[in-house]
Coordinates of C-alpha atoms and ligand atoms in Angstrom, one line a residue:
M1 CA 22.8 -20.0 59.3
D2 CA 20.0 -17.6 58.4
I3 CA 18.3 -17.9 55.1
K4 CA 19.8 -14.7 53.7
S5 CA 23.3 -16.1 54.3
K6 CA 22.2 -19.4 52.7
L7 CA 21.2 -17.5 49.6
E8 CA 24.5 -15.7 49.4
E9 CA 26.3 -18.9 49.8
L10 CA 24.2 -20.5 47.1
Q11 CA 25.0 -17.7 44.7
A12 CA 28.7 -17.8 45.5
K13 CA 28.8 -21.6 44.9
F14 CA 26.9 -21.1 41.6
E15 CA 29.4 -18.5 40.4
E16 CA 32.3 -20.9 41.1
A17 CA 30.5 -23.8 39.3
I18 CA 29.5 -21.9 36.2
K19 CA 33.1 -20.9 35.6
N20 CA 34.0 -24.5 34.8
V21 CA 31.1 -25.2 32.4
S22 CA 32.1 -25.5 28.8
T23 CA 29.4 -27.5 27.0
S24 CA 25.7 -26.9 26.6
A25 CA 24.9 -30.3 28.3
D26 CA 26.9 -29.3 31.4
L27 CA 25.1 -26.0 31.5
M28 CA 21.7 -27.7 31.3
N29 CA 22.7 -29.9 34.3
L30 CA 23.9 -26.9 36.3
K31 CA 20.7 -25.0 35.6
S32 CA 18.5 -27.8 36.8
S33 CA 20.6 -28.4 39.9
Y34 CA 20.1 -24.8 40.9
L35 CA 16.8 -23.7 39.4
G36 CA 15.0 -27.0 38.8
K37 CA 12.1 -28.2 40.9
R38 CA 14.4 -30.1 43.2
G39 CA 17.2 -27.6 42.8
S40 CA 19.1 -25.8 45.5
L41 CA 17.1 -22.6 45.2
N42 CA 13.8 -24.2 45.8
D43 CA 15.4 -26.1 48.7
V44 CA 16.3 -22.9 50.4
L45 CA 12.9 -21.3 49.6
S46 CA 11.0 -24.3 51.0
K47 CA 12.1 -23.0 54.5
M48 CA 10.1 -19.8 54.0
K49 CA 6.9 -21.4 55.1
D50 CA 8.3 -21.4 58.7
M51 CA 9.0 -17.6 58.6
T52 CA 7.1 -14.7 59.9
P53 CA 5.5 -12.3 57.4
Q54 CA 8.2 -9.7 58.2
E55 CA 11.0 -12.1 57.5
R56 CA 9.4 -13.2 54.3
Q57 CA 9.2 -9.6 53.1
V58 CA 13.0 -9.4 53.3
V59 CA 13.8 -12.9 52.1
G60 CA 11.3 -12.9 49.2
P61 CA 12.9 -10.1 47.2
A62 CA 16.4 -11.3 48.1
A63 CA 15.6 -14.8 46.7
Q64 CA 14.1 -13.2 43.6
K65 CA 17.3 -11.3 43.0
V66 CA 19.4 -14.5 43.3
K67 CA 17.1 -16.2 40.8
E68 CA 17.4 -13.4 38.3
F69 CA 21.1 -13.4 38.7
L70 CA 21.4 -17.1 38.1
N71 CA 19.1 -16.8 35.0
K72 CA 21.2 -14.0 33.6
E73 CA 24.4 -15.8 34.1
I74 CA 23.0 -18.9 32.4
T75 CA 21.7 -17.1 29.4
Q76 CA 25.1 -15.3 28.9
T77 CA 27.1 -18.5 29.3
S78 CA 24.8 -20.3 27.0
S79 CA 25.3 -17.9 24.1
K80 CA 29.1 -17.9 24.8
I81 CA 29.1 -21.7 24.5
E82 CA 27.0 -21.6 21.4
R83 CA 29.3 -19.2 19.7
A84 CA 32.4 -21.3 20.7
E85 CA 30.7 -24.4 19.4
I86 CA 30.0 -22.7 16.0
E87 CA 33.5 -21.5 15.8
T88 CA 34.9 -25.0 16.5
K89 CA 32.7 -26.3 13.7
L90 CA 33.8 -23.6 11.3
A91 CA 37.4 -24.1 12.1
K92 CA 37.1 -27.8 11.4
N93 CA 35.4 -27.2 8.0
R94 CA 37.7 -24.4 7.0
I95 CA 38.7 -24.4 3.3
D96 CA 42.2 -23.1 2.6
F97 CA 42.1 -21.0 -0.5
S98 CA 45.7 -20.1 -0.3
Y99 CA 48.2 -21.4 -2.9
T100 CA 50.2 -23.9 -1.0
D101 CA 52.6 -26.7 -1.8
K102 CA 49.8 -29.2 -1.2
V103 CA 47.6 -27.5 -3.8
R104 CA 50.5 -27.7 -6.3
H105 CA 51.3 -31.2 -5.3
D106 CA 47.7 -32.3 -5.8
R107 CA 47.7 -30.6 -9.2
L108 CA 44.6 -28.6 -8.4
T109 CA 45.8 -25.5 -10.1
S110 CA 44.7 -26.1 -13.6
G111 CA 41.4 -27.2 -15.1
G112 CA 41.1 -29.3 -18.2
L113 CA 38.7 -29.7 -21.2
H114 CA 36.0 -32.3 -20.9
P115 CA 36.7 -35.3 -23.1
V116 CA 33.6 -34.6 -25.2
T117 CA 34.9 -31.1 -25.8
Q118 CA 38.4 -32.4 -26.7
V119 CA 37.0 -34.9 -29.2
R120 CA 34.5 -32.4 -30.6
R121 CA 37.2 -29.9 -31.3
E122 CA 39.3 -32.6 -33.0
I123 CA 36.4 -33.6 -35.2
E124 CA 35.7 -30.0 -36.1
D125 CA 39.2 -29.7 -37.3
I126 CA 38.9 -32.8 -39.5
F127 CA 35.8 -31.4 -41.1
L128 CA 37.1 -27.9 -41.4
S129 CA 40.0 -29.3 -43.4
M130 CA 37.5 -30.9 -45.7
G131 CA 35.7 -27.6 -46.4
F132 CA 32.9 -27.9 -43.9
E133 CA 31.5 -25.0 -41.9
V134 CA 30.8 -25.5 -38.2
L135 CA 27.3 -24.4 -37.2
D136 CA 25.6 -24.0 -33.8
G137 CA 21.8 -24.3 -33.2
P138 CA 19.4 -23.6 -30.4
H139 CA 18.7 -26.3 -27.8
I140 CA 15.1 -25.1 -27.6
E141 CA 13.3 -25.8 -30.9
D142 CA 9.8 -25.7 -32.3
E143 CA 8.1 -28.7 -33.8
F144 CA 8.7 -27.5 -37.3
H145 CA 12.5 -27.6 -37.0
N146 CA 12.8 -30.7 -34.9
F147 CA 10.2 -32.8 -36.7
E148 CA 8.0 -31.4 -39.5
A149 CA 10.7 -30.0 -41.8
L150 CA 12.6 -33.3 -41.3
N151 CA 9.7 -35.2 -42.9
I152 CA 8.3 -36.3 -39.5
P153 CA 4.7 -35.1 -39.5
K154 CA 2.5 -35.1 -36.4
N155 CA 1.4 -38.6 -35.4
H156 CA 4.4 -40.2 -37.3
P157 CA 5.6 -43.1 -35.2
A158 CA 9.2 -41.8 -35.4
R159 CA 8.1 -39.2 -32.8
D160 CA 7.5 -41.9 -30.2
M161 CA 11.2 -42.9 -30.4
Q162 CA 12.3 -39.4 -29.6
D163 CA 10.3 -38.6 -26.6
T164 CA 11.6 -35.4 -25.1
F165 CA 10.9 -32.5 -22.7
W166 CA 8.3 -30.1 -23.8
L167 CA 8.1 -26.5 -22.6
E168 CA 4.9 -25.1 -21.2
G169 CA 2.2 -24.8 -23.8
A170 CA 3.7 -27.7 -25.8
K171 CA 4.9 -25.4 -28.6
H172 CA 8.6 -25.7 -27.9
L173 CA 10.7 -28.7 -26.9
L174 CA 14.3 -29.5 -26.1
R175 CA 15.7 -30.7 -29.4
T176 CA 15.9 -34.5 -29.7
H177 CA 18.7 -34.5 -32.3
T178 CA 21.1 -32.1 -34.0
S179 CA 19.2 -32.8 -37.3
S180 CA 17.1 -29.7 -36.5
V181 CA 20.2 -27.6 -37.4
Q182 CA 19.9 -29.1 -41.0
V183 CA 16.8 -27.0 -41.4
H184 CA 18.4 -23.8 -40.1
G185 CA 21.5 -24.5 -42.2
M186 CA 19.7 -25.1 -45.5
K187 CA 17.6 -21.9 -45.1
E188 CA 20.5 -19.7 -44.3
R189 CA 22.6 -20.6 -47.4
S190 CA 22.2 -21.6 -51.0
A191 CA 23.5 -24.8 -52.5
P192 CA 26.1 -26.2 -52.8
F193 CA 27.2 -26.3 -49.2
R194 CA 28.5 -28.6 -46.5
F195 CA 28.4 -28.1 -42.7
I196 CA 28.5 -29.9 -39.4
A197 CA 26.6 -29.0 -36.2
P198 CA 27.8 -30.5 -33.0
G199 CA 25.8 -30.1 -29.7
K200 CA 23.7 -31.3 -26.9
V201 CA 20.5 -33.2 -27.5
F202 CA 17.8 -34.3 -25.1
R203 CA 15.5 -37.3 -24.7
A204 CA 13.1 -38.4 -21.9
E205 CA 15.0 -41.7 -21.5
R206 CA 15.5 -44.2 -18.8
T207 CA 19.3 -44.1 -18.2
D208 CA 21.6 -47.1 -18.3
A209 CA 25.2 -47.7 -19.3
S210 CA 24.6 -46.6 -22.9
H211 CA 21.6 -44.1 -22.6
E212 CA 21.4 -40.7 -21.1
M213 CA 18.8 -37.9 -21.0
V214 CA 21.3 -35.4 -22.3
F215 CA 23.9 -36.5 -24.7
H216 CA 25.9 -35.1 -27.7
Q217 CA 25.6 -35.5 -31.4
L218 CA 27.4 -34.2 -34.4
E219 CA 25.2 -33.6 -37.4
G220 CA 26.6 -33.3 -40.9
M221 CA 25.1 -32.3 -44.2
L222 CA 26.5 -32.1 -47.7
V223 CA 24.4 -30.7 -50.5
D224 CA 25.7 -30.6 -54.1
K225 CA 25.0 -31.9 -57.6
D226 CA 25.1 -35.6 -58.4
V227 CA 26.1 -36.9 -54.9
S228 CA 26.1 -40.7 -54.7
I229 CA 25.9 -43.3 -52.0
S230 CA 29.5 -44.2 -52.8
N231 CA 30.5 -40.7 -52.0
L232 CA 28.7 -41.0 -48.6
I233 CA 30.4 -44.4 -47.7
Y234 CA 33.8 -43.2 -48.8
F235 CA 33.4 -40.1 -46.9
M236 CA 32.2 -41.7 -43.7
K237 CA 35.1 -44.2 -43.7
T238 CA 37.6 -41.5 -44.2
V239 CA 36.2 -39.5 -41.3
L240 CA 36.3 -42.5 -38.9
K241 CA 39.8 -43.3 -40.0
E242 CA 40.9 -39.8 -39.1
I243 CA 39.1 -39.9 -35.8
F244 CA 40.4 -43.2 -34.6
K245 CA 43.8 -42.7 -36.3
K246 CA 43.6 -46.3 -37.6
D247 CA 41.4 -48.4 -39.9
V248 CA 38.3 -49.4 -38.0
E249 CA 36.0 -52.2 -39.0
V250 CA 32.6 -50.9 -40.1
R251 CA 29.4 -52.5 -41.3
L252 CA 26.5 -50.8 -43.1
R253 CA 22.9 -51.9 -42.5
P254 CA 19.7 -50.4 -43.8
G255 CA 18.2 -48.0 -41.3
F256 CA 15.1 -46.0 -41.3
F257 CA 15.1 -42.3 -40.7
P258 CA 12.3 -40.2 -42.2
F259 CA 14.7 -37.5 -43.4
V260 CA 16.9 -39.8 -45.5
E261 CA 16.2 -42.2 -48.3
P262 CA 17.8 -44.6 -48.4
G263 CA 19.0 -44.5 -44.8
F264 CA 21.8 -46.6 -43.2
E265 CA 23.1 -47.6 -39.8
L266 CA 26.9 -47.5 -39.9
D267 CA 28.3 -49.6 -37.0
I268 CA 31.8 -50.0 -35.9
R269 CA 33.4 -53.0 -34.3
C270 CA 33.3 -52.4 -30.5
L271 CA 36.7 -51.0 -29.5
I272 CA 36.0 -51.6 -25.8
C273 CA 35.8 -55.4 -26.0
S274 CA 37.2 -55.8 -29.6
G275 CA 33.9 -57.4 -30.5
K276 CA 33.7 -60.0 -27.8
G277 CA 30.6 -58.4 -26.3
C278 CA 30.3 -55.9 -23.3
S279 CA 27.8 -53.6 -21.7
V280 CA 28.5 -50.8 -24.2
C281 CA 27.8 -52.8 -27.3
K282 CA 25.1 -54.8 -25.4
K283 CA 27.0 -58.0 -26.1
V284 CA 26.7 -57.8 -29.9
G285 CA 30.3 -56.7 -30.6
W286 CA 29.2 -53.8 -32.8
V287 CA 28.2 -50.2 -31.8
E288 CA 25.8 -48.0 -33.7
L289 CA 27.8 -44.9 -34.3
L290 CA 26.9 -43.2 -37.5
P291 CA 23.4 -43.3 -38.9
C292 CA 23.4 -41.6 -42.3
G293 CA 21.7 -41.5 -45.6
M294 CA 20.8 -39.6 -48.8
I295 CA 18.7 -36.5 -47.9
H296 CA 15.0 -37.0 -48.5
P297 CA 13.6 -34.7 -51.2
N298 CA 11.0 -33.4 -48.8
V299 CA 13.7 -32.2 -46.5
L300 CA 15.5 -30.3 -49.3
K301 CA 12.1 -28.7 -50.2
A302 CA 11.5 -27.7 -46.6
G303 CA 14.9 -26.0 -46.7
G304 CA 14.1 -24.1 -49.9
I305 CA 16.3 -26.3 -52.2
N306 CA 15.1 -27.8 -55.5
P307 CA 15.5 -31.6 -55.2
D308 CA 15.6 -31.9 -59.0
E309 CA 18.7 -29.9 -59.1
Y310 CA 20.6 -30.8 -55.9
N311 CA 20.9 -33.8 -53.7
G312 CA 23.2 -34.8 -50.9
F313 CA 23.8 -36.8 -47.8
A314 CA 23.5 -36.3 -44.0
F315 CA 24.7 -38.1 -40.9
G316 CA 24.4 -37.9 -37.2
L317 CA 27.4 -39.0 -35.2
G318 CA 26.9 -40.1 -31.6
L319 CA 29.6 -38.0 -30.0
D320 CA 29.5 -39.6 -26.5
R321 CA 29.7 -43.1 -27.9
L322 CA 32.7 -42.0 -29.9
V323 CA 34.4 -40.6 -26.8
M324 CA 33.6 -43.9 -25.0
M325 CA 35.1 -45.9 -27.7
R326 CA 38.2 -43.8 -27.9
Y327 CA 38.9 -43.8 -24.1
A328 CA 37.3 -47.2 -23.2
I329 CA 34.7 -45.6 -21.0
D330 CA 32.2 -48.3 -20.1
D331 CA 29.3 -46.2 -18.8
I332 CA 27.8 -43.1 -20.5
R333 CA 26.7 -41.7 -17.1
H334 CA 30.3 -40.8 -16.4
I335 CA 30.1 -38.1 -19.1
H336 CA 27.7 -35.9 -17.2
G337 CA 28.6 -37.2 -13.7
S338 CA 31.0 -34.3 -12.9
D339 CA 33.1 -36.6 -10.9
L340 CA 36.6 -35.1 -10.6
R341 CA 38.1 -38.6 -10.3
F342 CA 36.8 -39.3 -13.8
L343 CA 37.5 -35.9 -15.3
E344 CA 41.0 -35.4 -14.0
Q345 CA 42.1 -38.4 -16.1
F346 CA 41.6 -36.3 -19.2
K347 CA 43.6 -33.3 -18.1
K348 CA 46.3 -32.3 -20.4
Y349 CA 49.3 -30.4 -19.0
Ligands
LIG401 N1 18.8 -37.6 -36.0 C1 19.0 -39.1 -35.9 C2 18.8 -39.5 -34.4 O1 19.0 -38.8 -33.5 C3 20.3 -39.5 -36.3 C4 20.5 -39.3 -37.8 C5 20.2 -40.4 -38.6 C6 21.0 -38.1 -38.3 C7 20.4 -40.3 -40.0 C8 21.1 -38.0 -39.7 C9 20.8 -39.1 -40.6 O2 21.6 -36.9 -40.3 O3 21.0 -39.0 -41.9 O4 18.4 -40.7 -34.2

């Protein structure tokens, strides 16, 4: 057989072979068996050294043509295979947006309110019924509202306990507590008044079962004439009874907060373990839930209120802890975890 017929035969065989290739790996193998160093084409071409120059002039361009043909076929097949592979992948990962029986069966049709939102709204209702306004405040605060006006001057050790995230230039920060809304609230109204301010607060904290970098508080402030500590205690007990829909065991300890004097820590008997000790109450059986106290005269002054005429009390409720107590959630990290398996348990239909 002359060399030209051999080339024709090679091309015909190749055309047959490439029809059956369906994966990139097979295509690579085919390519190397025809065009590789030890491939069929080189095998045929190796015979050229025995040819006369005239013969070479004919065979050379013919061989070149075959080579170009093979290369073109391989490139085309390669992009076909690539496209097919992508399409298979896409088909596998396809999301069905249509409204099917399965969607209905899995109850994926309606969202639900986050447990913190549900509890927040409930508590807002309780306070609204007691004549309180509900205020909102900025997450980004300046030092004056977050610290100074609350009787926490620069270099006061209380600032260390509320390490937070500062914005560039260190003039603004993410508020460490909702107490900053006390300042806005006092300035915007004249005494007497009462309001609550629920919202997110931020701390540069190491997280664990009971600490998060972002959590929720609900601040409360009541300013009037001749308010007493008994008013404060009675008030707090009533609120907790409303929230838990039963009498909860509470204890009052002295607590230090620069913006109240005297200040208290109001703890409730841990409802997760009934006081036996668990990870939420850190094995002490009590949970700090409601720090509170009589508003410090300096705070009233910073808010433009005459402390000789008015006084009052303030409190900062830990909303996440309350939610955890209510639903027996044993790790605060679930609250911001966005895990649907957790959240779906709070859906209401
Ligand atoms: N702002 C305090 C904190 O985040 C909580 C607090 C304590 C708020 C006593 C109050 C209060 O209004 O009276 O630790």
